[in-house]
Amino acid sequence: MNIQGYQKMTLLDYPGRVACTVFTGGCNLRCPFCHNAGLVKTPIAHASAEADVLTYLAKRKGLLDGVCVTGGEPLLQPDLAAFLKMLRDMGFSVKLDTNGTLPDRLASILSQGLVDYVAMDLKSSPEGYPLAVGCEIDPQTVKRSATLLRESGIAHEFRTTAVKGIHSPADFASLGKWLGGNDPYFIQCFVDSGNLLGENVSAFSEEEMQALLSAVKPYFPRAALRGMS
């Protein structure tokens, strides 16, 4: 596993769990608003990182009850399944974050019963994907992943980070028409980490975020805002 680091404890990354967050390196997208630029640009793996994480978790049994595996894009890791199995064997509940563009790899993880919760990004409307992800992808891969999640019976959520310069209310209406359903869906407020992949992006105001929510709500009735101060 290419593990770039871990956050020892979080109450935010895994709903309802006291968790550790593990960050994997590498991503197949180049979203200009990505706040983890250092994880995306083919970072070198730290030789002892996996062992360090597992040692830490072994000492925290009974104190932590979940592990969130995020990135980058964790599904790029060839040994992800083995790592998730180790987490499950240690007694931890496992949450996976994914961008949804690797449905075959997601299907394999789901079919093996290696995760308890999945948070999947919906970057934009189908027509807005190239701008949002900084490269060309087939949005239908994202739709396939959404269908896999819905059919798996595994707890999940969808989410979109809303970014001025990337999104508009029309994008959220189009996204809703494309993938809407009764799933939990969150529009997240963009935060500039100071280590972005791109430029000329900023956060929407609270009023503007409410307008985005209104645009998507007819299609995702459980939609809500996340990360507003």
PDB file of N, CA and C in Angstrom, residues 80-139:
ATOM      1  N   LEU A  80      -5.148  -3.068  -2.095  1.00  0.00           N
ATOM      2  CA  LEU A  80      -6.161  -2.480  -1.219  1.00  0.00           C
ATOM      3  C   LEU A  80      -7.003  -3.543  -0.530  1.00  0.00           C
ATOM      4  N   ALA A  81      -7.443  -4.557  -1.268  1.00  0.00           N
ATOM      5  CA  ALA A  81      -8.306  -5.586  -0.674  1.00  0.00           C
ATOM      6  C   ALA A  81      -7.622  -6.259   0.509  1.00  0.00           C
ATOM      7  N   ALA A  82      -6.351  -6.578   0.363  1.00  0.00           N
ATOM      8  CA  ALA A  82      -5.622  -7.232   1.461  1.00  0.00           C
ATOM      9  C   ALA A  82      -5.519  -6.312   2.670  1.00  0.00           C
ATOM     10  N   PHE A  83      -5.312  -5.029   2.431  1.00  0.00           N
ATOM     11  CA  PHE A  83      -5.216  -4.068   3.530  1.00  0.00           C
ATOM     12  C   PHE A  83      -6.561  -3.926   4.244  1.00  0.00           C
ATOM     13  N   LEU A  84      -7.640  -3.821   3.481  1.00  0.00           N
ATOM     14  CA  LEU A  84      -8.962  -3.706   4.087  1.00  0.00           C
ATOM     15  C   LEU A  84      -9.306  -4.948   4.902  1.00  0.00           C
ATOM     16  N   LYS A  85      -8.910  -6.104   4.392  1.00  0.00           N
ATOM     17  CA  LYS A  85      -9.171  -7.342   5.137  1.00  0.00           C
ATOM     18  C   LYS A  85      -8.435  -7.338   6.474  1.00  0.00           C
ATOM     19  N   MET A  86      -7.222  -6.831   6.487  1.00  0.00           N
ATOM     20  CA  MET A  86      -6.485  -6.746   7.749  1.00  0.00           C
ATOM     21  C   MET A  86      -7.216  -5.841   8.735  1.00  0.00           C
ATOM     22  N   LEU A  87      -7.750  -4.741   8.243  1.00  0.00           N
ATOM     23  CA  LEU A  87      -8.495  -3.834   9.114  1.00  0.00           C
ATOM     24  C   LEU A  87      -9.732  -4.517   9.686  1.00  0.00           C
ATOM     25  N   ARG A  88     -10.442  -5.231   8.819  1.00  0.00           N
ATOM     26  CA  ARG A  88     -11.644  -5.943   9.273  1.00  0.00           C
ATOM     27  C   ARG A  88     -11.286  -7.042  10.277  1.00  0.00           C
ATOM     28  N   ASP A  89     -10.199  -7.750  10.022  1.00  0.00           N
ATOM     29  CA  ASP A  89      -9.770  -8.827  10.930  1.00  0.00           C
ATOM     30  C   ASP A  89      -9.356  -8.283  12.296  1.00  0.00           C
ATOM     31  N   MET A  90      -8.955  -7.015  12.323  1.00  0.00           N
ATOM     32  CA  MET A  90      -8.599  -6.386  13.591  1.00  0.00           C
ATOM     33  C   MET A  90      -9.831  -5.905  14.355  1.00  0.00           C
ATOM     34  N   GLY A  91     -10.976  -6.001  13.714  1.00  0.00           N
ATOM     35  CA  GLY A  91     -12.219  -5.630  14.382  1.00  0.00           C
ATOM     36  C   GLY A  91     -12.722  -4.236  14.078  1.00  0.00           C
ATOM     37  N   PHE A  92     -12.107  -3.556  13.108  1.00  0.00           N
ATOM     38  CA  PHE A  92     -12.517  -2.197  12.784  1.00  0.00           C
ATOM     39  C   PHE A  92     -13.583  -2.173  11.687  1.00  0.00           C
ATOM     40  N   SER A  93     -14.511  -1.249  11.816  1.00  0.00           N
ATOM     41  CA  SER A  93     -15.429  -0.941  10.729  1.00  0.00           C
ATOM     42  C   SER A  93     -14.671  -0.095   9.708  1.00  0.00           C
ATOM     43  N   VAL A  94     -14.932  -0.313   8.413  1.00  0.00           N
ATOM     44  CA  VAL A  94     -14.127   0.316   7.370  1.00  0.00           C
ATOM     45  C   VAL A  94     -14.991   1.185   6.465  1.00  0.00           C
ATOM     46  N   LYS A  95     -14.541   2.415   6.279  1.00  0.00           N
ATOM     47  CA  LYS A  95     -15.157   3.344   5.313  1.00  0.00           C
ATOM     48  C   LYS A  95     -14.175   3.587   4.172  1.00  0.00           C
ATOM     49  N   LEU A  96     -14.676   3.558   2.953  1.00  0.00           N
ATOM     50  CA  LEU A  96     -13.868   3.815   1.763  1.00  0.00           C
ATOM     51  C   LEU A  96     -14.356   5.080   1.085  1.00  0.00           C
ATOM     52  N   ASP A  97     -13.426   5.982   0.764  1.00  0.00           N
ATOM     53  CA  ASP A  97     -13.718   7.146  -0.065  1.00  0.00           C
ATOM     54  C   ASP A  97     -13.253   6.862  -1.485  1.00  0.00           C
ATOM     55  N   THR A  98     -14.072   7.210  -2.473  1.00  0.00           N
ATOM     56  CA  THR A  98     -13.692   6.957  -3.869  1.00  0.00           C
ATOM     57  C   THR A  98     -14.287   8.013  -4.787  1.00  0.00           C
ATOM     58  N   ASN A  99     -13.622   8.219  -5.926  1.00  0.00           N
ATOM     59  CA  ASN A  99     -14.161   9.167  -6.907  1.00  0.00           C
ATOM     60  C   ASN A  99     -15.123   8.498  -7.888  1.00  0.00           C
ATOM     61  N   GLY A 100     -15.305   7.197  -7.780  1.00  0.00           N
ATOM     62  CA  GLY A 100     -16.326   6.523  -8.574  1.00  0.00           C
ATOM     63  C   GLY A 100     -15.983   6.254 -10.020  1.00  0.00           C
ATOM     64  N   THR A 101     -14.731   6.460 -10.417  1.00  0.00           N
ATOM     65  CA  THR A 101     -14.373   6.278 -11.826  1.00  0.00           C
ATOM     66  C   THR A 101     -13.783   4.899 -12.126  1.00  0.00           C
ATOM     67  N   LEU A 102     -13.732   4.039 -11.112  1.00  0.00           N
ATOM     68  CA  LEU A 102     -13.149   2.694 -11.288  1.00  0.00           C
ATOM     69  C   LEU A 102     -14.167   1.643 -10.848  1.00  0.00           C
ATOM     70  N   PRO A 103     -15.269   1.511 -11.587  1.00  0.00           N
ATOM     71  CA  PRO A 103     -16.355   0.644 -11.129  1.00  0.00           C
ATOM     72  C   PRO A 103     -15.984  -0.822 -11.001  1.00  0.00           C
ATOM     73  N   ASP A 104     -15.129  -1.336 -11.857  1.00  0.00           N
ATOM     74  CA  ASP A 104     -14.756  -2.751 -11.757  1.00  0.00           C
ATOM     75  C   ASP A 104     -14.007  -3.029 -10.455  1.00  0.00           C
ATOM     76  N   ARG A 105     -13.120  -2.136 -10.083  1.00  0.00           N
ATOM     77  CA  ARG A 105     -12.382  -2.314  -8.825  1.00  0.00           C
ATOM     78  C   ARG A 105     -13.309  -2.125  -7.626  1.00  0.00           C
ATOM     79  N   LEU A 106     -14.236  -1.177  -7.742  1.00  0.00           N
ATOM     80  CA  LEU A 106     -15.213  -1.000  -6.673  1.00  0.00           C
ATOM     81  C   LEU A 106     -16.068  -2.241  -6.523  1.00  0.00           C
ATOM     82  N   ALA A 107     -16.501  -2.818  -7.637  1.00  0.00           N
ATOM     83  CA  ALA A 107     -17.335  -4.026  -7.594  1.00  0.00           C
ATOM     84  C   ALA A 107     -16.619  -5.156  -6.871  1.00  0.00           C
ATOM     85  N   SER A 108     -15.313  -5.301  -7.101  1.00  0.00           N
ATOM     86  CA  SER A 108     -14.544  -6.359  -6.451  1.00  0.00           C
ATOM     87  C   SER A 108     -14.516  -6.163  -4.938  1.00  0.00           C
ATOM     88  N   ILE A 109     -14.285  -4.928  -4.494  1.00  0.00           N
ATOM     89  CA  ILE A 109     -14.242  -4.639  -3.056  1.00  0.00           C
ATOM     90  C   ILE A 109     -15.605  -4.884  -2.423  1.00  0.00           C
ATOM     91  N   LEU A 110     -16.660  -4.432  -3.086  1.00  0.00           N
ATOM     92  CA  LEU A 110     -18.010  -4.619  -2.544  1.00  0.00           C
ATOM     93  C   LEU A 110     -18.374  -6.094  -2.459  1.00  0.00           C
ATOM     94  N   SER A 111     -18.024  -6.842  -3.491  1.00  0.00           N
ATOM     95  CA  SER A 111     -18.415  -8.255  -3.527  1.00  0.00           C
ATOM     96  C   SER A 111     -17.704  -9.079  -2.461  1.00  0.00           C
ATOM     97  N   GLN A 112     -16.533  -8.610  -2.018  1.00  0.00           N
ATOM     98  CA  GLN A 112     -15.790  -9.323  -0.980  1.00  0.00           C
ATOM     99  C   GLN A 112     -16.219  -8.930   0.432  1.00  0.00           C
ATOM    100  N   GLY A 113     -17.150  -7.972   0.530  1.00  0.00           N
ATOM    101  CA  GLY A 113     -17.632  -7.561   1.843  1.00  0.00           C
ATOM    102  C   GLY A 113     -16.571  -6.919   2.707  1.00  0.00           C
ATOM    103  N   LEU A 114     -15.712  -6.099   2.101  1.00  0.00           N
ATOM    104  CA  LEU A 114     -14.567  -5.546   2.816  1.00  0.00           C
ATOM    105  C   LEU A 114     -14.817  -4.153   3.388  1.00  0.00           C
ATOM    106  N   VAL A 115     -15.962  -3.558   3.086  1.00  0.00           N
ATOM    107  CA  VAL A 115     -16.248  -2.203   3.578  1.00  0.00           C
ATOM    108  C   VAL A 115     -17.645  -2.168   4.190  1.00  0.00           C
ATOM    109  N   ASP A 116     -17.798  -1.254   5.129  1.00  0.00           N
ATOM    110  CA  ASP A 116     -19.073  -1.071   5.804  1.00  0.00           C
ATOM    111  C   ASP A 116     -19.774   0.202   5.356  1.00  0.00           C
ATOM    112  N   TYR A 117     -19.017   1.121   4.766  1.00  0.00           N
ATOM    113  CA  TYR A 117     -19.566   2.417   4.359  1.00  0.00           C
ATOM    114  C   TYR A 117     -18.713   2.939   3.212  1.00  0.00           C
ATOM    115  N   VAL A 118     -19.361   3.551   2.215  1.00  0.00           N
ATOM    116  CA  VAL A 118     -18.647   4.129   1.078  1.00  0.00           C
ATOM    117  C   VAL A 118     -19.135   5.554   0.867  1.00  0.00           C
ATOM    118  N   ALA A 119     -18.198   6.478   0.743  1.00  0.00           N
ATOM    119  CA  ALA A 119     -18.512   7.850   0.346  1.00  0.00           C
ATOM    120  C   ALA A 119     -17.959   8.064  -1.053  1.00  0.00           C
ATOM    121  N   MET A 120     -18.853   8.371  -1.984  1.00  0.00           N
ATOM    122  CA  MET A 120     -18.446   8.504  -3.384  1.00  0.00           C
ATOM    123  C   MET A 120     -18.681   9.920  -3.880  1.00  0.00           C
ATOM    124  N   ASP A 121     -17.654  10.475  -4.508  1.00  0.00           N
ATOM    125  CA  ASP A 121     -17.753  11.819  -5.064  1.00  0.00           C
ATOM    126  C   ASP A 121     -18.511  11.819  -6.380  1.00  0.00           C
ATOM    127  N   LEU A 122     -19.395  12.774  -6.522  1.00  0.00           N
ATOM    128  CA  LEU A 122     -20.003  13.114  -7.805  1.00  0.00           C
ATOM    129  C   LEU A 122     -19.452  14.490  -8.146  1.00  0.00           C
ATOM    130  N   LYS A 123     -18.492  14.538  -9.042  1.00  0.00           N
ATOM    131  CA  LYS A 123     -17.736  15.772  -9.236  1.00  0.00           C
ATOM    132  C   LYS A 123     -18.546  16.881  -9.894  1.00  0.00           C
ATOM    133  N   SER A 124     -19.481  16.492 -10.778  1.00  0.00           N
ATOM    134  CA  SER A 124     -20.252  17.519 -11.479  1.00  0.00           C
ATOM    135  C   SER A 124     -21.332  16.844 -12.311  1.00  0.00           C
ATOM    136  N   SER A 125     -21.991  17.640 -13.143  1.00  0.00           N
ATOM    137  CA  SER A 125     -22.908  17.108 -14.142  1.00  0.00           C
ATOM    138  C   SER A 125     -22.109  16.355 -15.195  1.00  0.00           C
ATOM    139  N   PRO A 126     -22.753  15.506 -16.006  1.00  0.00           N
ATOM    140  CA  PRO A 126     -21.983  14.785 -17.036  1.00  0.00           C
ATOM    141  C   PRO A 126     -21.187  15.718 -17.943  1.00  0.00           C
ATOM    142  N   GLU A 127     -21.816  16.807 -18.360  1.00  0.00           N
ATOM    143  CA  GLU A 127     -21.134  17.742 -19.261  1.00  0.00           C
ATOM    144  C   GLU A 127     -20.076  18.575 -18.535  1.00  0.00           C
ATOM    145  N   GLY A 128     -20.180  18.660 -17.215  1.00  0.00           N
ATOM    146  CA  GLY A 128     -19.226  19.451 -16.450  1.00  0.00           C
ATOM    147  C   GLY A 128     -18.026  18.677 -15.948  1.00  0.00           C
ATOM    148  N   TYR A 129     -18.006  17.355 -16.180  1.00  0.00           N
ATOM    149  CA  TYR A 129     -16.927  16.542 -15.620  1.00  0.00           C
ATOM    150  C   TYR A 129     -15.523  16.951 -16.091  1.00  0.00           C
ATOM    151  N   PRO A 130     -15.279  17.203 -17.381  1.00  0.00           N
ATOM    152  CA  PRO A 130     -13.910  17.537 -17.793  1.00  0.00           C
ATOM    153  C   PRO A 130     -13.343  18.738 -17.038  1.00  0.00           C
ATOM    154  N   LEU A 131     -14.156  19.780 -16.857  1.00  0.00           N
ATOM    155  CA  LEU A 131     -13.695  20.960 -16.129  1.00  0.00           C
ATOM    156  C   LEU A 131     -13.445  20.622 -14.658  1.00  0.00           C
ATOM    157  N   ALA A 132     -14.333  19.830 -14.073  1.00  0.00           N
ATOM    158  CA  ALA A 132     -14.243  19.534 -12.646  1.00  0.00           C
ATOM    159  C   ALA A 132     -13.086  18.608 -12.298  1.00  0.00           C
ATOM    160  N   VAL A 133     -12.750  17.686 -13.198  1.00  0.00           N
ATOM    161  CA  VAL A 133     -11.714  16.695 -12.863  1.00  0.00           C
ATOM    162  C   VAL A 133     -10.381  16.939 -13.566  1.00  0.00           C
ATOM    163  N   GLY A 134     -10.308  17.942 -14.435  1.00  0.00           N
ATOM    164  CA  GLY A 134      -9.046  18.311 -15.053  1.00  0.00           C
ATOM    165  C   GLY A 134      -8.499  17.325 -16.056  1.00  0.00           C
ATOM    166  N   CYS A 135      -9.359  16.426 -16.546  1.00  0.00           N
ATOM    167  CA  CYS A 135      -8.934  15.447 -17.542  1.00  0.00           C
ATOM    168  C   CYS A 135     -10.185  14.863 -18.190  1.00  0.00           C
ATOM    169  N   GLU A 136      -9.993  14.051 -19.214  1.00  0.00           N
ATOM    170  CA  GLU A 136     -11.124  13.428 -19.891  1.00  0.00           C
ATOM    171  C   GLU A 136     -11.417  12.071 -19.274  1.00  0.00           C
ATOM    172  N   ILE A 137     -12.645  11.884 -18.827  1.00  0.00           N
ATOM    173  CA  ILE A 137     -13.093  10.573 -18.373  1.00  0.00           C
ATOM    174  C   ILE A 137     -14.481  10.330 -18.934  1.00  0.00           C
ATOM    175  N   ASP A 138     -14.914   9.100 -18.898  1.00  0.00           N
ATOM    176  CA  ASP A 138     -16.267   8.760 -19.310  1.00  0.00           C
ATOM    177  C   ASP A 138     -17.176   8.849 -18.086  1.00  0.00           C
ATOM    178  N   PRO A 139     -18.093   9.824 -18.021  1.00  0.00           N
ATOM    179  CA  PRO A 139     -18.964   9.949 -16.852  1.00  0.00           C
ATOM    180  C   PRO A 139     -19.810   8.701 -16.595  1.00  0.00           C
TER     181      PRO A 139
END
